[in-house]
Amino acid sequence: MKNINLLCCLGLLLLSACRSDEKSTQESRERGPESAVTFPGPQITTIGFSRKDTVMHYALEIKYPAIREHEAFNAAVRSNLETAINEFTAFIEDFEGEGRVLTSEYQLIRNTSLVTSVQQRYEWAVPGVSTLQYRFHNVNYNPETRQLISLGSLFREGVVYPPLLKKKLVEKISARFEVTPEITDEDLQTFVIGPDYLEFYKVLYPDVMDPEPKAFRVPFSELEKVLN
C-alpha cells in the first residue's frame, strides 16, 4: 500500500511539473522579444589608432569596438568610421591651417545575447570654427541572428513610426529646454537601445548655448502599443 501511495504522489508531482513547464513555455512565447530571457552578450574588443595627414594637416585619434567572428557588426563599424572620416575631410577643405583633429570613442549602451548597442560619437576640432562639431554613427546589432537592428524593425508592421518618435522628442526637448527644435530623419538614426528605452542625440546649439549634444530617452512604456 505504501508503495502504491508513493507512486501516486510521484505521479502527481510529475503531472504538476509538466503543467508548470507548459505554462512557463506559453508565457515565454507570449512575452515577446523584449521580455525574452537574455544572456550576456559577446566580448567586445577595443581597437585604437592615431594618424596624421601632413598634406591636409589633420590628425585622427580613434577608438572603436569589434566583435570576433561577427563580421556584420565589424563591417558596419568600419563603414561608419570611413563615412565619418570622409565627412570630416570634406568639411575642413573650407578652412586653412593646422590643428584639425577628429577624435572618437565609443560607449557600450547594452550588450546581451539579443542586443549589442554602441554609441560612437565623433568630435571635430577645427580652428576657425567656434565650437566642436559632432556626428553620431551608432550601431545596433543582434548577436543571435548576426544582423543589424534597424529602427524600423523595432516597430510592428504597418506602424508609421517617424512622426510618432519626432513628436515624442519635441515634447521631451521642449519640456527640458523650452525650445521647439526640428527633428530630422537623421536625428532618428542616432538611436541606441537601452534596457527599457530608445535614446537619441541632438545638438541644440545655438538655441541652447551649450554646444554639447544632448541625450533624450523615449521609454518603451510610451511605445508599448507599437513596438514588436
CSV table of C-alpha atoms in Angstrom, one decimal, residues 115-118 138-142 147-150 192-193:
chain,number,residue,atom,x,y,z
A,115,VAL,CA,21.1,43.3,-28.5
A,116,THR,CA,24.5,44.9,-28.7
A,117,SER,CA,24.0,48.7,-28.9
A,118,VAL,CA,27.0,51.0,-29.3
A,138,ASN,CA,25.8,54.3,-33.7
A,139,VAL,CA,25.5,50.6,-34.3
A,140,ASN,CA,22.7,48.3,-33.1
A,141,TYR,CA,23.1,44.6,-33.6
A,142,ASN,CA,21.6,41.3,-32.8
A,147,GLN,CA,22.1,41.0,-38.2
A,148,LEU,CA,22.0,44.8,-37.7
A,149,ILE,CA,18.9,46.1,-35.9
A,150,SER,CA,17.3,49.0,-37.9
A,192,VAL,CA,20.7,53.4,-29.4
A,193,ILE,CA,18.8,50.7,-27.5
